[in-house]
Every structure is written in structure tokens, then in C-alpha cells.
Amino acid sequence: MKWIRHWLVTVLFTALLVPIQAAAQADVDKLQQQFDGIIQGLNDNSLDRFNRAISKKDMTARIYGAAIIEADVKKAFTADFATSIQSMFTGSFPKSSKEILGTVIGFKFEGNEGRAVVRYASSGYKYTYHVYELSQDSRGRILILDWIDYYQGGRFSEEAGQALVMAMPNKAATRNLLSNKTYTEGQLFQVGELFKAVRDSQPERFFQIFDGLDEALQTEPIVVRLNLSLTEAYPESPRAANAVRLIVESFPNEALYSQRLSDHYIRTGQFAEAIDSLTALQAALGIRDGAIESLKSSAALAMNELEDSEKFAVQATEAEPSLEVGWWSLLRARTRAGDYSGATEALTRLEDDFGHSLDPATLRRDRFLRVLASKPEYVDWRASRK
């Protein structure tokens, strides 16, 4: 009879547990709906919900705890918190010729702790990834505590604290941001002037000071990171390559900089390195992302690694069937590999789901796809669509 009692206890426990789990999932779904609404607000060019969701108490504590900040700067920042956060947030994205749109690609919540991954798409198939640290208040409203920005390569609160130091850099605050605390007064003055050049958006002045620094200062972590950021405006210059070299040497295997590195590697034709950086980025995000897989597919295609290119493209479409760029990657990968029958799968999705009309004239205008227009597999597919 003991096994019967054990079975009854198990059944009762399971019966009680199922509604508890369902209720917990319902709460998570509500929190995700809130967060989705916050990102949709950004897409609608409104930061109101985003600003209201930020926990001012937690955020200011983190910002002020990360750096020594002048009292007047603190006072001004606290008095105009929402505007200051908005300015720092919008200024953290790469330049784009079109509207930057966010997509929530990952969301988890357990107890009072949550994590969300957002992909922001800008022009030229450039993406920015933020990982948000979340909580909720006593009324179940979602709170944003902080976030990691994989384009800037840092945690927002730390970046904000450093920006506030640079607003009025004194020697104590400057020394606090350096890993080596034993620099001379003259060296601290040089770094302070470097910070002012960043504050005043004077890259030429920054580079002039940077070139005069000794090797120890040039390889200080914060200086290395600032140098990478400032060289963005000069992507083809030797400075950009040197900035990447310093990042790789100073932060080996650090995924925080993988996005900037992959951009540089793709731009300079170092496609194997680009795939490695994109793989590191995806591992740090903790999810398979369709856009990253598409970029990996394009890089593999550029190296004529046709099997890898198709593999990455398939992974892109499986991870996010609703992401258009994944189907373009699959179409190009299969066309290049001579899998014209397989290419028609991507053609069908691009027409049916995304409204394209991929007639022979359209294909012939694309140097990668023009070969497909005369193939029997395409001709038969085109005929079947009429």
C-alpha cells in the first residue's frame, strides 16, 4: 500500500504544481508584453516608456559607484536625469541613414530578475545588440536596471560614469579610471586632456595627444577603448587597424568588443576573423540570432566556403523565419552552390512572406542571382507561380 500512498502524493503535488507553473508563465508573459511595448515605443520615436522603466535609484547608484564625479556634475545629472539618459542612449548607436528599429530576440524572467536581448537594426545591415538587466516593482511593473551595449563595448552605467568624469576631469577622477594608480602628475594631465578631447568631440586633438603618450598609457584599457571608438570615423585609415590590434592584444577573447571587431574584419576582407568574432558575440548573447547567422553566411560566401555559407543561412532561417535577410542569405548561398532547386524555397518565402516579385528581369539585375534566371529549376518554379 506504500506505493499507492506515494503515487497519490505525487499526483496531488503535480496537480498543485501545474497551475502554479502556469501562473508563473502568465506573469512572465505579461512582463514580456511590457518590455515589448517599451521597445515598440522606441521604434515609434518615443523614449517615454523607456525612461519611465529605468530605475533611477539603481541606475544612479551604479553610475556614481563606478567613478569619482564632481559634485556639480552629479547635481546637474540628477536634476535632469531623464534627458541625460536619453542623450547618452541615443548617442550610443552607430550613424544610420534610416530609422534604427529594435527587435526583442530573447527574454527570460525568474523571480524578480530578468534578462532581455534586443537587436537594433540600422542601415547597411549593421546591428547593435543590447542585453538588458531587468527587475520588477511591487506592482509588477518592469524595471530596467542597466544594460550591456555590444556596440560600445561596455555596461551603460560604467560608460555613463566615465562620461560624467570627462565632463570635468580632475586628477583624482582620472587616476581612478586607470588600471595603474601610480602614474605621475604629468601623465594624469595628458590623460585628462585626452578626456577633454573626447568630451568636446575633437578626434584630431585626441589623436594628437594619443600619439604623444608612452606605451603604458596607450595600452591603458580605457584609452584603448576610447581610441577604438574615435577611429570609427576613419575606418580605412591605419589608425583603425592599429586600434583593432590594441583591442585584441589588450582584451583577448573578450566578447564585449566582438561586434566592433567583426565590422572591421568584414570591411577589410578578413572574413574568417569576422566569423570568429560573430560566433563569440552570439555566444555572449546566449541565443542563436538570425542576423548574426546571415552575416556569417555572407562572410563564408566571400571565402567561397559554400557548405558553411548554406549552413549559416539555414540556421538563420530556422532561428528567425520572419527575418527577411536570412532568406536572402539562403537564396544567394544555394545559387552560388548550384543548388537551384533549393534556391526556389527561398524565392517562395521572399515572394510570399515579404512581398517581392522575383521575375527574371529582377534576378538579372543582381550579379549574384542572374545565373538563376535561365536555369530550368527557376523557369519551372516561375511557371508554377502564375
Coordinates of C-alpha atoms in Angstrom, one line a residue, residues 63-255:
I63 CA 26.8 55.3 -12.2
Y64 CA 28.1 57.1 -9.1
G65 CA 29.7 53.9 -7.8
A66 CA 31.7 53.4 -10.9
A67 CA 33.6 56.7 -10.9
I68 CA 34.6 59.8 -8.9
I69 CA 32.4 62.5 -10.2
E70 CA 32.4 66.2 -9.4
A71 CA 29.6 67.4 -7.2
D72 CA 28.3 70.0 -9.7
V73 CA 28.2 67.4 -12.4
K74 CA 26.3 65.0 -10.2
K75 CA 23.8 67.7 -9.3
A76 CA 23.2 68.6 -12.9
F77 CA 22.9 65.0 -14.0
T78 CA 20.4 64.1 -11.2
A79 CA 18.3 67.2 -11.8
D80 CA 17.9 66.3 -15.4
F81 CA 18.1 62.5 -15.2
A82 CA 15.7 61.6 -18.0
T83 CA 17.1 64.0 -20.5
S84 CA 20.7 63.0 -19.7
I85 CA 19.9 59.2 -20.0
Q86 CA 18.1 59.9 -23.3
S87 CA 21.0 61.8 -24.7
M88 CA 23.5 59.1 -23.7
F89 CA 21.3 56.3 -25.0
T90 CA 20.6 57.8 -28.4
G91 CA 24.2 58.9 -28.8
S92 CA 25.4 55.3 -28.3
F93 CA 24.2 54.0 -31.7
P94 CA 26.2 54.0 -35.0
K95 CA 25.2 56.5 -37.6
S96 CA 22.4 55.3 -39.8
S97 CA 20.8 56.7 -42.9
K98 CA 17.5 55.1 -42.0
E99 CA 15.4 54.7 -38.8
I100 CA 17.0 52.4 -36.2
L101 CA 14.5 49.7 -35.2
G102 CA 14.7 47.4 -32.2
T103 CA 13.6 43.7 -32.0
V104 CA 13.4 41.7 -28.8
I105 CA 15.1 38.4 -29.7
G106 CA 15.4 37.0 -26.1
F107 CA 13.5 37.3 -22.9
K108 CA 13.8 35.5 -19.6
F109 CA 12.5 36.2 -16.1
E110 CA 12.8 34.2 -12.9
G111 CA 11.6 35.6 -9.6
N112 CA 12.5 39.3 -9.6
E113 CA 15.4 39.0 -12.0
G114 CA 15.1 39.2 -15.8
R115 CA 17.2 39.5 -18.9
A116 CA 16.3 40.7 -22.4
V117 CA 18.3 40.8 -25.6
V118 CA 17.4 43.4 -28.2
R119 CA 18.8 43.7 -31.7
Y120 CA 18.8 47.2 -33.2
A121 CA 19.0 47.3 -37.0
S122 CA 20.4 50.3 -38.8
S123 CA 21.3 51.0 -42.4
G124 CA 23.8 48.8 -44.3
Y125 CA 22.9 45.6 -42.4
K126 CA 24.6 46.9 -39.3
Y127 CA 23.3 45.7 -36.0
T128 CA 23.7 46.8 -32.4
Y129 CA 22.9 44.4 -29.5
H130 CA 21.9 45.3 -26.0
V131 CA 21.4 42.9 -23.1
Y132 CA 19.1 44.5 -20.5
E133 CA 19.2 43.6 -16.8
L134 CA 15.6 43.7 -15.5
S135 CA 13.6 43.6 -12.4
Q136 CA 10.0 44.4 -11.3
D137 CA 8.5 46.5 -8.7
S138 CA 5.8 45.5 -6.1
R139 CA 3.1 46.3 -8.6
G140 CA 4.5 44.0 -11.3
R141 CA 5.9 46.8 -13.4
I142 CA 9.1 46.0 -15.3
L143 CA 12.2 47.9 -14.3
I144 CA 15.4 48.4 -16.3
L145 CA 18.4 48.3 -14.0
D146 CA 21.2 48.5 -16.6
W147 CA 22.3 47.1 -19.9
I148 CA 25.4 45.9 -21.8
D149 CA 26.0 47.6 -25.2
Y150 CA 27.9 45.3 -27.5
Y151 CA 28.5 48.2 -30.0
Q152 CA 30.1 50.5 -27.4
G153 CA 31.7 47.5 -25.7
G154 CA 30.6 48.2 -22.1
R155 CA 27.9 48.4 -19.5
F156 CA 25.8 51.6 -19.8
S157 CA 26.2 52.6 -16.1
E158 CA 30.0 52.4 -16.4
E159 CA 30.0 54.3 -19.7
A160 CA 27.8 57.0 -18.2
G161 CA 30.1 57.3 -15.2
Q162 CA 33.1 57.7 -17.4
A163 CA 31.3 60.3 -19.5
L164 CA 30.5 62.3 -16.4
V165 CA 34.1 62.2 -15.3
M166 CA 35.1 63.5 -18.7
A167 CA 32.7 66.4 -18.3
M168 CA 35.0 67.8 -15.7
P169 CA 38.1 65.6 -15.4
N170 CA 40.2 66.2 -12.3
K171 CA 43.3 64.2 -11.4
A172 CA 41.7 62.1 -8.7
A173 CA 38.8 61.0 -11.0
T174 CA 41.2 60.4 -13.9
R175 CA 43.5 58.3 -11.8
N176 CA 40.5 56.3 -10.6
L177 CA 39.7 55.3 -14.2
L178 CA 43.2 54.0 -14.9
S179 CA 44.3 50.5 -14.0
N180 CA 47.7 51.7 -12.9
K181 CA 47.3 54.1 -10.0
T182 CA 51.0 55.2 -9.9
Y183 CA 51.1 57.5 -12.9
T184 CA 52.9 60.9 -12.5
E185 CA 51.0 64.2 -12.4
G186 CA 52.2 64.9 -15.9
Q187 CA 50.8 61.6 -17.2
L188 CA 47.5 62.3 -15.5
F189 CA 47.4 65.7 -17.1
Q190 CA 47.9 64.1 -20.5
V191 CA 45.0 61.6 -19.9
G192 CA 42.8 64.5 -18.7
E193 CA 43.5 66.4 -21.9
L194 CA 42.6 63.2 -23.8
F195 CA 39.3 63.0 -21.9
K196 CA 38.5 66.6 -22.8
A197 CA 39.1 65.9 -26.5
V198 CA 36.5 63.1 -26.2
R199 CA 34.1 65.4 -24.4
D200 CA 34.4 68.1 -27.0
S201 CA 34.2 65.6 -29.9
Q202 CA 37.6 66.6 -31.2
P203 CA 39.1 63.4 -32.7
E204 CA 42.1 65.1 -34.3
R205 CA 43.0 66.6 -30.9
F206 CA 42.6 63.2 -29.3
F207 CA 44.9 61.5 -31.9
Q208 CA 47.5 64.3 -31.4
I209 CA 47.6 63.6 -27.7
F210 CA 47.4 59.8 -28.1
D211 CA 50.4 59.8 -30.4
G212 CA 52.4 61.6 -27.6
L213 CA 51.5 59.1 -24.9
D214 CA 54.0 56.5 -23.8
E215 CA 53.2 52.8 -24.4
A216 CA 51.9 52.3 -20.9
L217 CA 49.2 55.0 -21.3
Q218 CA 48.4 54.0 -24.8
T219 CA 47.6 50.5 -23.6
E220 CA 45.5 51.5 -20.6
P221 CA 42.1 49.8 -21.0
I222 CA 40.0 52.9 -21.1
V223 CA 42.4 54.6 -23.5
V224 CA 42.4 51.6 -25.8
R225 CA 38.6 51.6 -25.8
L226 CA 38.3 55.3 -26.5
N227 CA 40.8 55.0 -29.3
L228 CA 38.7 52.3 -31.0
S229 CA 35.6 54.5 -30.7
L230 CA 37.3 57.6 -32.1
T231 CA 38.8 55.7 -35.1
E232 CA 35.3 54.7 -36.2
A233 CA 35.1 57.9 -38.3
Y234 CA 38.3 56.8 -40.1
P235 CA 37.6 53.2 -41.0
E236 CA 40.1 52.9 -43.8
S237 CA 43.0 54.6 -42.0
P238 CA 46.0 52.8 -40.5
R239 CA 44.7 54.2 -37.1
A240 CA 41.6 51.9 -37.4
A241 CA 43.8 48.8 -37.9
N242 CA 46.1 49.9 -35.0
A243 CA 43.1 50.4 -32.7
V244 CA 41.8 46.9 -33.5
R245 CA 45.2 45.5 -32.8
L246 CA 45.3 47.2 -29.4
I247 CA 41.9 45.9 -28.6
V248 CA 42.8 42.3 -29.5
E249 CA 46.0 42.5 -27.5
S250 CA 44.5 44.2 -24.5
F251 CA 41.3 42.2 -24.3
P252 CA 42.0 38.8 -25.8
N253 CA 38.8 36.7 -26.2
E254 CA 36.6 39.4 -24.8
A255 CA 33.2 39.3 -26.4

